[in-house]
Coordinates of C-alpha atoms in Angstrom, one line a residue:
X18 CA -264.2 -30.1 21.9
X19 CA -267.1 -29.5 19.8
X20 CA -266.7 -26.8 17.1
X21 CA -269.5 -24.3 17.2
X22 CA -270.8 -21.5 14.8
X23 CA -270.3 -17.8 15.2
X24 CA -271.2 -14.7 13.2
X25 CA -268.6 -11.9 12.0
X26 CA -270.4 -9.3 15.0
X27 CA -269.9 -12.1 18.0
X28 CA -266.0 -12.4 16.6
X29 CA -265.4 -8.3 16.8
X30 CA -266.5 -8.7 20.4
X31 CA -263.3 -10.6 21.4
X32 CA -260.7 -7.9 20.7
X33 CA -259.1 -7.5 24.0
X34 CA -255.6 -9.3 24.7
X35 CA -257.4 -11.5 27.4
X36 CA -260.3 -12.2 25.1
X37 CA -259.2 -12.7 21.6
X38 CA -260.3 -14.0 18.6
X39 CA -259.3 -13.9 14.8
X40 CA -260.7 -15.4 11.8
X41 CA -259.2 -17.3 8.9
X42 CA -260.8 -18.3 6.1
X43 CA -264.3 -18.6 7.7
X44 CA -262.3 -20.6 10.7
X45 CA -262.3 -18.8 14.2
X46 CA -259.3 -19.4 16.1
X47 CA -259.0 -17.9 19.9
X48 CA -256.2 -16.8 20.5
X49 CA -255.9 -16.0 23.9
X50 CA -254.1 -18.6 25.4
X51 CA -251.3 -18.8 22.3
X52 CA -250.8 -14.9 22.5
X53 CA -247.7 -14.9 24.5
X54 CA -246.5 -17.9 22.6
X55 CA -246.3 -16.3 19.2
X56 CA -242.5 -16.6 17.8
X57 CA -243.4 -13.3 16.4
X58 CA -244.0 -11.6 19.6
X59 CA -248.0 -10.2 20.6
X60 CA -248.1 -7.4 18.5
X61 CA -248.9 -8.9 14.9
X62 CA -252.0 -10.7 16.6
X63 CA -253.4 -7.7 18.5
X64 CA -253.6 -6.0 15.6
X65 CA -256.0 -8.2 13.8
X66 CA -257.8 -8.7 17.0
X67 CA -261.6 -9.5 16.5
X68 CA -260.6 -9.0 12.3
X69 CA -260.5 -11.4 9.7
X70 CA -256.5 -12.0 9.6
X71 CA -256.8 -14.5 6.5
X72 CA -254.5 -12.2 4.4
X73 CA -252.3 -11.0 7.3
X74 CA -251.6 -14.6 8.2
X75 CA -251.4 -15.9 4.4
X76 CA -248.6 -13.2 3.9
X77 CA -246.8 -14.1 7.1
X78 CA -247.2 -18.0 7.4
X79 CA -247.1 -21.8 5.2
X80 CA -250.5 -23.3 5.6
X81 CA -249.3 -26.0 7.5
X82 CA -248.8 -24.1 10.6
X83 CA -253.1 -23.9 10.8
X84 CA -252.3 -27.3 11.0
X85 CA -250.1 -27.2 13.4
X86 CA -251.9 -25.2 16.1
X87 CA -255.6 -26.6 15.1
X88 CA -256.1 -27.3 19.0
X89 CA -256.8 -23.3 18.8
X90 CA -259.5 -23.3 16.4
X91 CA -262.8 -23.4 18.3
X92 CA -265.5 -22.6 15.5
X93 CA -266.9 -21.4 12.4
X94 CA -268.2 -18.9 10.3
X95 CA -271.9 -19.5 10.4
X96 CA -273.4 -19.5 6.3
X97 CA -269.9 -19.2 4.9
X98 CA -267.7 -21.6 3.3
X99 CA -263.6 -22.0 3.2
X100 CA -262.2 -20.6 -0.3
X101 CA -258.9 -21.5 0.5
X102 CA -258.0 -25.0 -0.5
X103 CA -256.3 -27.4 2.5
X104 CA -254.1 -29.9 1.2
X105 CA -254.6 -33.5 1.7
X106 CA -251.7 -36.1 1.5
X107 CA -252.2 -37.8 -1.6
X108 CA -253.5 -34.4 -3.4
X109 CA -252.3 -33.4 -6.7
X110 CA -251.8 -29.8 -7.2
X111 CA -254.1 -27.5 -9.3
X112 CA -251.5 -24.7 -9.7
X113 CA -250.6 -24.0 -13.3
X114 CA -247.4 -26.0 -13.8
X115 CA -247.5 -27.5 -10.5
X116 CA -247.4 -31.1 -11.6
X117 CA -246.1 -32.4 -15.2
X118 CA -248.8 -31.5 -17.8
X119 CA -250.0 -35.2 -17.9
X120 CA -251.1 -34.9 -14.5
X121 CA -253.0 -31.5 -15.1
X122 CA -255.6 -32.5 -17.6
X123 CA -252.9 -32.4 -21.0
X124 CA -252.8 -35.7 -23.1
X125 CA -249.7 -37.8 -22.9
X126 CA -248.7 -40.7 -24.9
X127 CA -246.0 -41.7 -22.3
X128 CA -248.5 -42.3 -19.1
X129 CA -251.1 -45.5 -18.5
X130 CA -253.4 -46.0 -15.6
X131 CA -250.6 -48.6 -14.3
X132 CA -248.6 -45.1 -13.8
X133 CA -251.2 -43.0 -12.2
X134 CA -252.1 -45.6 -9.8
X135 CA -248.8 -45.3 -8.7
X136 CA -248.4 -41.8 -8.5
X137 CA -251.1 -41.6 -6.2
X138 CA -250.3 -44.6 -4.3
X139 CA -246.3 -43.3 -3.8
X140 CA -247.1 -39.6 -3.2
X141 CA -249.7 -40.7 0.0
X142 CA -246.9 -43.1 1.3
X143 CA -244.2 -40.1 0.9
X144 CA -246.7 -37.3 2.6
X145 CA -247.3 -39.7 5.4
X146 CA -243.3 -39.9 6.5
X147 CA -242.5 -35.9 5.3
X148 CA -242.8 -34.3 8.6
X149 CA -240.5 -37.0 9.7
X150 CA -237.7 -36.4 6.7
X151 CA -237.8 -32.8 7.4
X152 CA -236.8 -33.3 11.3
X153 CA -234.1 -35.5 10.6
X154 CA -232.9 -33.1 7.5
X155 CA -232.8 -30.1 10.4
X156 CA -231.6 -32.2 12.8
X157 CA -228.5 -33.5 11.1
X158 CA -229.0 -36.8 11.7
X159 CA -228.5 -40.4 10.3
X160 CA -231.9 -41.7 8.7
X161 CA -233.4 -44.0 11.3
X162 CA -233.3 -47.9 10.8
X163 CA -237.3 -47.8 11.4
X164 CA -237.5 -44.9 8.5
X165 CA -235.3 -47.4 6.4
X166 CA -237.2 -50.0 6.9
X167 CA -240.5 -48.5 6.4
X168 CA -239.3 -47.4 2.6
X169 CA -238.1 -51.5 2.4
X170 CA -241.7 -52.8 3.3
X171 CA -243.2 -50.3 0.6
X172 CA -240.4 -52.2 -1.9
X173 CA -239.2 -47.9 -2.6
X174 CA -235.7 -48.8 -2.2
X175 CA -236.1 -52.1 -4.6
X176 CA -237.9 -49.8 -7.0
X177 CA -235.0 -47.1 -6.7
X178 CA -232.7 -48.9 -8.9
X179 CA -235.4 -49.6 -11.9
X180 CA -236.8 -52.4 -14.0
X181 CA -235.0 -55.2 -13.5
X182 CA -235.6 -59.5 -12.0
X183 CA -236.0 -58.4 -8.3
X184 CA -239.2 -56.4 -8.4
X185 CA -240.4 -59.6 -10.2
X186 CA -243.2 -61.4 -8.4
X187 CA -244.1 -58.2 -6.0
X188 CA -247.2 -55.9 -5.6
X189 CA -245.5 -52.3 -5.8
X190 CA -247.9 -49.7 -4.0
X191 CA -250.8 -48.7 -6.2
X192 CA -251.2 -52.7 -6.9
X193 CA -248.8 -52.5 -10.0
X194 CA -246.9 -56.1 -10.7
X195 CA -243.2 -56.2 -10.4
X196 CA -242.7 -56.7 -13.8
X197 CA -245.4 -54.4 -15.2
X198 CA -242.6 -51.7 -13.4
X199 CA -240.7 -49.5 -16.0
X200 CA -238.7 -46.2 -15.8
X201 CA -241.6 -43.9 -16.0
X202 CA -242.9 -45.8 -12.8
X203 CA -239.2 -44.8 -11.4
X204 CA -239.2 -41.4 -12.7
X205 CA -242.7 -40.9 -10.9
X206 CA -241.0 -42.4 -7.5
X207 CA -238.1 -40.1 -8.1
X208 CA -239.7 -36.7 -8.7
X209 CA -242.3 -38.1 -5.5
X210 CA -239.2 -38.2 -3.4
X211 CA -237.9 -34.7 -3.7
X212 CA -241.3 -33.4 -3.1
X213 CA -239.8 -33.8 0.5
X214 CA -238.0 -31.1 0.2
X215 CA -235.0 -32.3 2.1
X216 CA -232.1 -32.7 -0.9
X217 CA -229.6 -33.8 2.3
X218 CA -231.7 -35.9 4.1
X219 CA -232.9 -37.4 0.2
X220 CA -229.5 -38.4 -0.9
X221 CA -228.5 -39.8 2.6
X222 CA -231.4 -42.1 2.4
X223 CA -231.1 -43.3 -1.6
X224 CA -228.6 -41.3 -3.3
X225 CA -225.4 -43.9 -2.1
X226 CA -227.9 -47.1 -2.6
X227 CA -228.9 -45.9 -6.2
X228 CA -225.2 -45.6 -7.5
X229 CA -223.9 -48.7 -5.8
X230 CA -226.0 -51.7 -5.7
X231 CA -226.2 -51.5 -9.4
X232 CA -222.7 -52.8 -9.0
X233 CA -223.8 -55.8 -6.9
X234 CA -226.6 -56.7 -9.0
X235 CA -225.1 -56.5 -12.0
X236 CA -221.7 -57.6 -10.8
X237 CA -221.6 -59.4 -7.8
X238 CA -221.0 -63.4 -7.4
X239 CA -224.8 -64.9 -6.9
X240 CA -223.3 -65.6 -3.0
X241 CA -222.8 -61.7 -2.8
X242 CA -226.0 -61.0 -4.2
X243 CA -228.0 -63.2 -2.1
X244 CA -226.5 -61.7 1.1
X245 CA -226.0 -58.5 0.7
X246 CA -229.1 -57.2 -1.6
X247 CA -232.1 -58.7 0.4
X248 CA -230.2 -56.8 3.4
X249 CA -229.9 -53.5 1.1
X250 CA -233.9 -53.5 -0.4
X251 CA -235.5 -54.2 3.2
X252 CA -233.7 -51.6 5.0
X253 CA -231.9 -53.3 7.5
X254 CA -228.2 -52.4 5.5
X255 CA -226.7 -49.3 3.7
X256 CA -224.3 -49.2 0.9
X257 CA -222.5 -46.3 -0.9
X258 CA -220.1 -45.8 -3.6
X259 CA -216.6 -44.6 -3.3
X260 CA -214.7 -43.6 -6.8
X261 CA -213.8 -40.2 -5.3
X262 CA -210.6 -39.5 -3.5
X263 CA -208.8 -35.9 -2.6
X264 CA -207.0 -36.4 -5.7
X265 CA -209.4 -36.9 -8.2
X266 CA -213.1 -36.8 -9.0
X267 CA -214.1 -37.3 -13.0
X268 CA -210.5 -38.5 -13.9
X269 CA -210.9 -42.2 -12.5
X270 CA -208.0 -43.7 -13.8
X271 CA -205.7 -41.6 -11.5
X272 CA -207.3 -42.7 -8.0
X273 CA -204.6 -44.3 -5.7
X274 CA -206.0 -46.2 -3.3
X275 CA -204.6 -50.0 -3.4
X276 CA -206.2 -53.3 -3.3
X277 CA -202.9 -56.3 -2.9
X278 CA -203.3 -59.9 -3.4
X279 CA -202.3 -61.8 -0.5
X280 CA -199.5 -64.6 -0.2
X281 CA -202.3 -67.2 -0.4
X282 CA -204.5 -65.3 -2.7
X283 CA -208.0 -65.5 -1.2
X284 CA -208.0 -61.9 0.0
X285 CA -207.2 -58.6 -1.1
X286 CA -205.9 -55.9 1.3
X287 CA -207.2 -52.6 1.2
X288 CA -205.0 -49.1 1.5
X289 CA -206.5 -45.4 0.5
X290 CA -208.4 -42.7 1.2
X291 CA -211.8 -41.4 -0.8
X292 CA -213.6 -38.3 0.2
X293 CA -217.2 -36.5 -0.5
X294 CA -218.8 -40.1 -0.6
X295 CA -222.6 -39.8 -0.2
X296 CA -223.8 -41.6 2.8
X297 CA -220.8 -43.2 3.5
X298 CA -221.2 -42.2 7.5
X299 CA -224.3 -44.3 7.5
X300 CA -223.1 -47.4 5.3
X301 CA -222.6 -50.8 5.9
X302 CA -221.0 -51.6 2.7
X303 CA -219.0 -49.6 0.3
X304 CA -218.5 -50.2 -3.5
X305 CA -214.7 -49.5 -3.7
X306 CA -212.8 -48.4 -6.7
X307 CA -209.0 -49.9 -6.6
X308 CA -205.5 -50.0 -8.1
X309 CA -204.8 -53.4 -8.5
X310 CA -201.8 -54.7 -10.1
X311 CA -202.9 -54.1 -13.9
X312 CA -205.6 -52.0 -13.8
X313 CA -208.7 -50.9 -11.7
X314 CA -210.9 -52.8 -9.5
X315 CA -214.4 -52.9 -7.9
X316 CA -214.2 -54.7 -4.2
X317 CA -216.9 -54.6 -1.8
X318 CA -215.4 -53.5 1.5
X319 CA -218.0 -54.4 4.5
X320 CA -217.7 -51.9 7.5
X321 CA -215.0 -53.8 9.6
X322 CA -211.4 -53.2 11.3
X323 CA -209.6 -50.6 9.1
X324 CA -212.9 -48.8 7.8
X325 CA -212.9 -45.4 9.5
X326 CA -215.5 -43.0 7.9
X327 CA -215.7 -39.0 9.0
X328 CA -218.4 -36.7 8.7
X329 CA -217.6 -33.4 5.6
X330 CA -220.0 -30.9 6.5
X331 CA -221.6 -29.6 3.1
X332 CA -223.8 -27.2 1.8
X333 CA -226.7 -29.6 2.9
X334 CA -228.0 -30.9 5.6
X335 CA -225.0 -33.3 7.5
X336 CA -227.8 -36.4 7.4
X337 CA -226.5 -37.3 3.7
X338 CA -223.3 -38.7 5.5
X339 CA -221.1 -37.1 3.3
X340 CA -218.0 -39.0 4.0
X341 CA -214.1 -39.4 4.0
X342 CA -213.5 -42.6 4.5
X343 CA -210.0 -44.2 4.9
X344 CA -208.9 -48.1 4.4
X345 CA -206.2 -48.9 6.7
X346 CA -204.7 -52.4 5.9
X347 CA -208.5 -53.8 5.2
X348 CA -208.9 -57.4 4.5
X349 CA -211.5 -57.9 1.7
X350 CA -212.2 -61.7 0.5
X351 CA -211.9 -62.2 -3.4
X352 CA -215.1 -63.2 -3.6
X353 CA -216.2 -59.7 -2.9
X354 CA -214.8 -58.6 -6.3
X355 CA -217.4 -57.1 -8.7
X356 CA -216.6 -57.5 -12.3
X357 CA -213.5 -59.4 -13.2
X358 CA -210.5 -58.2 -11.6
X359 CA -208.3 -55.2 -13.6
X360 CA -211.8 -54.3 -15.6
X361 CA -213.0 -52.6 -12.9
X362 CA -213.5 -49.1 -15.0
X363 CA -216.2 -51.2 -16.7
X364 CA -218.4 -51.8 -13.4
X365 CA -217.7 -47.5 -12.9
X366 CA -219.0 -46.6 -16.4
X367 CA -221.9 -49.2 -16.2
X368 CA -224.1 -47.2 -13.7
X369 CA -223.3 -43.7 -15.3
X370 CA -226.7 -43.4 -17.6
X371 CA -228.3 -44.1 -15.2
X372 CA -227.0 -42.0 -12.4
X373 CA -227.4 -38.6 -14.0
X374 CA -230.8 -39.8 -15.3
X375 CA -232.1 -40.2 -11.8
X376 CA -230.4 -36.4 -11.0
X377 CA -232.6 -35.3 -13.9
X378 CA -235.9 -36.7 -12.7
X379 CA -235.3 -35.4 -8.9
X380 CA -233.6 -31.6 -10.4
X381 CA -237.1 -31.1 -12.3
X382 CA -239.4 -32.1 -9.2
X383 CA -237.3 -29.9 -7.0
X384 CA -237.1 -26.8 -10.0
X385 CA -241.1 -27.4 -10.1
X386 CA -241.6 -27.0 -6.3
X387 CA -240.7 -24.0 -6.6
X388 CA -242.4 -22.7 -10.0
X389 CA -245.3 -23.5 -7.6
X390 CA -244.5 -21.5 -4.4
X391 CA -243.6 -18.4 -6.9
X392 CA -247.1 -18.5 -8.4
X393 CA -248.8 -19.1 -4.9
X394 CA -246.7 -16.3 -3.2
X395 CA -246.8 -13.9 -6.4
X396 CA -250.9 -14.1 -6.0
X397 CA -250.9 -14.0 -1.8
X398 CA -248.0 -11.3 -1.5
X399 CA -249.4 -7.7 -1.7
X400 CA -246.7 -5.3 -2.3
X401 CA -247.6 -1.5 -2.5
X402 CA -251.3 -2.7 -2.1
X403 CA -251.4 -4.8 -5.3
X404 CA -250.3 -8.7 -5.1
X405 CA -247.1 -9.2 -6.4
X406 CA -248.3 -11.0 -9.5
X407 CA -249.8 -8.0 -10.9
X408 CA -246.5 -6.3 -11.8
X409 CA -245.1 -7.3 -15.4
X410 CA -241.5 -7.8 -14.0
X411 CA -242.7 -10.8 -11.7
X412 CA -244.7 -12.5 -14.4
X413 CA -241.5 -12.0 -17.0
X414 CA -240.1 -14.1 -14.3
X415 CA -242.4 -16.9 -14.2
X416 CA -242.7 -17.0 -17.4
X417 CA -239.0 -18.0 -18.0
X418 CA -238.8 -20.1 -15.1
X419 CA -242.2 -22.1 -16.7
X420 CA -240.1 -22.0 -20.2
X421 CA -237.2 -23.7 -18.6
X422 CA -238.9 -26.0 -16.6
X423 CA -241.5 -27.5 -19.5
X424 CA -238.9 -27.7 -22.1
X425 CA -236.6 -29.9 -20.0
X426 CA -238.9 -32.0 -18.6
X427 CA -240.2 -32.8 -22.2
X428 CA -236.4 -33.8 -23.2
X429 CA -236.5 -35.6 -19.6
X430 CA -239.7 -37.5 -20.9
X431 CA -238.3 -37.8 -24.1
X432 CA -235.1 -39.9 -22.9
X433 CA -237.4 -41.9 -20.6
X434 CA -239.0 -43.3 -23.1
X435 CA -235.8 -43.7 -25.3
X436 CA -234.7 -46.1 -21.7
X437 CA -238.0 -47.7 -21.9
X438 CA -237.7 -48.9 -25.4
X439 CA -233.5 -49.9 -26.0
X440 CA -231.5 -52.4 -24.4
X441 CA -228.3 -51.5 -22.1
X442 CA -226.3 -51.7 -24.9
X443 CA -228.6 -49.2 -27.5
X444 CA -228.9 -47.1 -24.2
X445 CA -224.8 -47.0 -23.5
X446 CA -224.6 -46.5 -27.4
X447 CA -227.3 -43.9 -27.9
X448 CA -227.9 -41.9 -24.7
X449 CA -224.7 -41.1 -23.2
X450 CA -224.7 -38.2 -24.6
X451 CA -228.1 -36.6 -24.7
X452 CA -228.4 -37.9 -20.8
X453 CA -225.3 -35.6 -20.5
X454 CA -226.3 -32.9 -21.9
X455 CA -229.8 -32.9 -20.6
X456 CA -228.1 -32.6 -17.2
X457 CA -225.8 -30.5 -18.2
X458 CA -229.3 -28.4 -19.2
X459 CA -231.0 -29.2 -16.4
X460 CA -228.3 -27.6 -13.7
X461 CA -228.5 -24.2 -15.9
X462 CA -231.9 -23.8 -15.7
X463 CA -232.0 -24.8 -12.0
X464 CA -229.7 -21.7 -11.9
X465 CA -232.2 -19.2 -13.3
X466 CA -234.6 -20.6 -11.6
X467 CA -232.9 -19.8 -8.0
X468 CA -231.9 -17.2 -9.2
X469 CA -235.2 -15.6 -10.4
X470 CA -237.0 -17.3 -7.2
X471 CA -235.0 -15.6 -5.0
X472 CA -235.8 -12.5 -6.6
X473 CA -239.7 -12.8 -6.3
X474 CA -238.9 -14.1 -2.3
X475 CA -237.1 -11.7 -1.3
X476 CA -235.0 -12.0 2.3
X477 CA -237.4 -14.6 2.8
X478 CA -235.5 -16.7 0.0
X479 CA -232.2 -17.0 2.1
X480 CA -233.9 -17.9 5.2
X481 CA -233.9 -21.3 6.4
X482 CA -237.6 -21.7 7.8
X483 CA -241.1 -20.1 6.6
X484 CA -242.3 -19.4 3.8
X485 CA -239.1 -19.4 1.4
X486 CA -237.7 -22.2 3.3
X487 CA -238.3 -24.1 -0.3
X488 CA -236.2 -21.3 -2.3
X489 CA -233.7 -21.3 0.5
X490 CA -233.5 -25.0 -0.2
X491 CA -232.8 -24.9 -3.8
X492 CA -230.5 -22.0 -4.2
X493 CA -228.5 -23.3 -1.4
X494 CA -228.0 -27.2 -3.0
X495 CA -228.6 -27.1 -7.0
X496 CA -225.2 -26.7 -7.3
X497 CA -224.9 -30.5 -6.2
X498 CA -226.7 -31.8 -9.6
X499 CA -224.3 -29.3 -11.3
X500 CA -220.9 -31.1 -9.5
X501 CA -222.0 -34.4 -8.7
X502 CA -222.4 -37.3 -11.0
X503 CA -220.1 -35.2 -13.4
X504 CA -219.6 -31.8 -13.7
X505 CA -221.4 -29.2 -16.3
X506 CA -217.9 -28.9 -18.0
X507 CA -217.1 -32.5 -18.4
X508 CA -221.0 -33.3 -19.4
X509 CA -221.2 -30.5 -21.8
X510 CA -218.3 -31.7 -23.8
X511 CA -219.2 -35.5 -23.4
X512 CA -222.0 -34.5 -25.3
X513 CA -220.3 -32.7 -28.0
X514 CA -217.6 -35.9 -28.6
X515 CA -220.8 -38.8 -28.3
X516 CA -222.0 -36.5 -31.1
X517 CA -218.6 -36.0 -33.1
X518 CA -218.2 -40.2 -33.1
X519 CA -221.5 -40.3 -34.9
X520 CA -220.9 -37.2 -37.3
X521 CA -221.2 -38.3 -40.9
X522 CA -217.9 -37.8 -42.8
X523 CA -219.3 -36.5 -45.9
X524 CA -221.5 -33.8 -44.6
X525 CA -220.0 -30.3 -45.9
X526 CA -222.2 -27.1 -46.2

């Protein structure tokens, strides 16, 4: 249907329940037919019948629900033009502190055009499959093979686990070379991916396959590698970690599941339980942590007779396939033994760094996600007819939420470059500790930052859907960047000891 032009007079004259029309930012919508479908009942549209409702419906409803019911939008305001802005995929945010100063006009040393290409080139392949990650995030569900696969032809899994030999020789999206790829390129990706919104659905897609094909790549016989990691990158397999059982999470050493040699030696056989393993439900593999006779282990178990895995319904969305997963009696073939055998704590440790580094860069996005709904809601919200932003005690707030969000992304930014710029062994020598207590940093400001959110949100900040459904989404899941991947406590005083080993002996007040 051809769109037509109206004035503000011809709108008033469709005020009637069978005959009504609103306007929205210079669009007219008729509303007629969708009256008795409003959610919200017919009342809230009657009153703004034959009225500009732009306000009403701004304080009331997220953008993209214009988008949703366009099919109702039949003209324009003749001689006016939209002041609201509609966002495109692709778009970069002008909010104040939306995006990372470098992408708002500020100078950066850190940033070349090979990283803005991508940026732009990532965020318009993520928009495109968001509305699909949010309906498997509500629905629960396992991340469809077609999704998976979709990330694989983009090379977005590949690129998940940083620089490294098997991005060489590809075309990543924005046209940037495999080995021109460095960990700003994977912090972009990373922050790009919890613009989703979805933390659940986010880890059940990447957050196994990050921690534990390191330990196949790095690890693995070249026969493991070449079967297992083309399967991982395109999609068509999953993999996960499993260190943690119901005994014990940071304190490794103590786990007890078993890995026994047989008679004839070409196998090991698998006994144990581990529990909160992130997308274990969905995996086809699983790096396993072992007692074996002199030490620990790293097997790779592939899903097979004895592998049982049960969903542990969390604070997120059940499409991260937590897991508790039990070996019963599992026959694993020697050759799937990563590292050498009884040096297995090495293969845990080697993947730390980077780990929490990864929480870092996805913790900021999601902490600046909502910085930006604050300031868009504080200006839209009118509260005892003045918008919300107008009252000192909300700006006090954004303030120190923009505090603690600039100052540790810079640190973020800082060790990024630190990564870019040492080998593994200056990194494991030099950025245990700041990595740790960046996170450690990171999960403390993410709790202010909920905390004041909520505040300026209202009840709309502990419900699931409209316009909080963003706040709802952090204060409901931060605490999994505080737990996982070590907790505040342990990360804190890791921090503190890395420094004490390099504390000079002779320095006195």
């Amino acid at each position: 249907m051809s769109l037509k032009t109206f004035t503000r007079e011809e709108v008033k004259r469709h005020a009637s329940e069978e005959d009504l029309w609103i306007i929205i930012d210079t669009s007219v919508y008729d509303m007629s037919r969708f009256i008795d479908l409003h959610p919200g009942g017919a009342f809230p549209i009657l009153e703004l019948a034959g009225k500009d409702a732009t306000d009403a419906f701004y304080g009331l409803h997220r953008q993209e629900v214009l988008v949703k019911y366009q099919r109702y939008k039949i003209g324009t305001i003749v001689d006016e033009q939209p002041q609201i802005d509609f966002y495109q995929p692709g778009d970069l945010s002008k909010v104040p502190y939306a995006e990372s100063s470098a992408w708002m006009g500020f100078k950066s040393p850190y940033y070349s055009e090979s990283h803005k290409k991508f940026r732009i080139a990532i965020r318009k392949i993520v928009d495109s499959l968001a509305t699909e990650a949010r309906e498997f995030e509500d629905a629960g569900t396992k991340p469809s093979d077609e999704f998976m696969q979709k990330l694989g032809e983009h090379h977005l899994l590949s690129t998940n686990i940083g620089p490294g030999p098997w991005l060489h020789g590809l075309t990543l999206p924005g046209g940037v070379p495999g080995e021109e790829f460095d960990y700003f390129h994977e912090m972009i990706l990373h922050e790009e991916f919890a613009r989703w919104k979805v933390r659940g659905f986010d880890d059940g897609v990447i957050g196994g396959m990050i921690i534990s094909a390191p330990t196949v790549l790095n690890f693995g016989s070249p026969e493991l590698k070449q079967k297992v990691i083309p399967e991982i990158f395109s999609g068509r397999k999953r993999i996960c970690l499993a260190i943690t059982e119901p005994y014990t999470g940071s304190d490794v050493a103590r786990i007890k599941t078993t890995a026994k040699r047989t008679a004839d030696g070409k196998h090991f056989i698998v006994n144990g339980v581990k529990k909160w393993i992130t997308g274990g439900c969905w995996a086809d593999y699983f790096s396993v942590a072992v007692q074996t006779d002199k030490g620990i282990s790293m097997l790779l178990v592939e899903r097979g007779e004895g592998v049982e895995t049960k969903l542990i319904k969390t604070s997120y969305s059940p499409s991260a396939g937590t897991a508790y997963v039990t070996f019963e009696n599992v026959k694993v073939p020697v050759g799937n033994l990563l590292g050498q055998e009884n040096k297995g704590f090495l293969v845990v440790l080697s993947n730390f760094n980077h780990e929490r580094w990864v929480m870092l860069t996805g913790a900021s996005m999601s902490a600046r996600l909502v910085v930006e709904e604050c300031f868009k809601w504080a200006n839209q919200r009118l509260v005892f007819g003045k918008r919300l932003v107008e009252q000192p005690v909300i700006r006090n707030k954004l303030a120190k939420m923009i505090a603690g969000l600039e100052s540790v992304h810079n640190w973020i930014e800082n060790l990024t470059f630190q990564m870019n710029n040492m080998d593994y062994n200056e990194q494991s020598d030099k950025l245990a500790g700041p990595i740790a207590l960046c996170k450690y940093h990171i999960t403390r400001v993410l709790h202010d930052i909920s905390d004041d959110a909520c505040q300026i949100f209202g009840g709309r900040a502990i419900t699931k859907t409209g316009m909080g459904r963003t706040i709802e989404t952090l204060q409901r899941t931060y605490k999994f960047s505080a737990i996982l991947g070590g907790s505040e406590e342990i990360l804190a005083d890791l921090g503190v000891r890395q420094a004490l080993k390099k504390f000079p002996t002779g320095a006195r007040l």
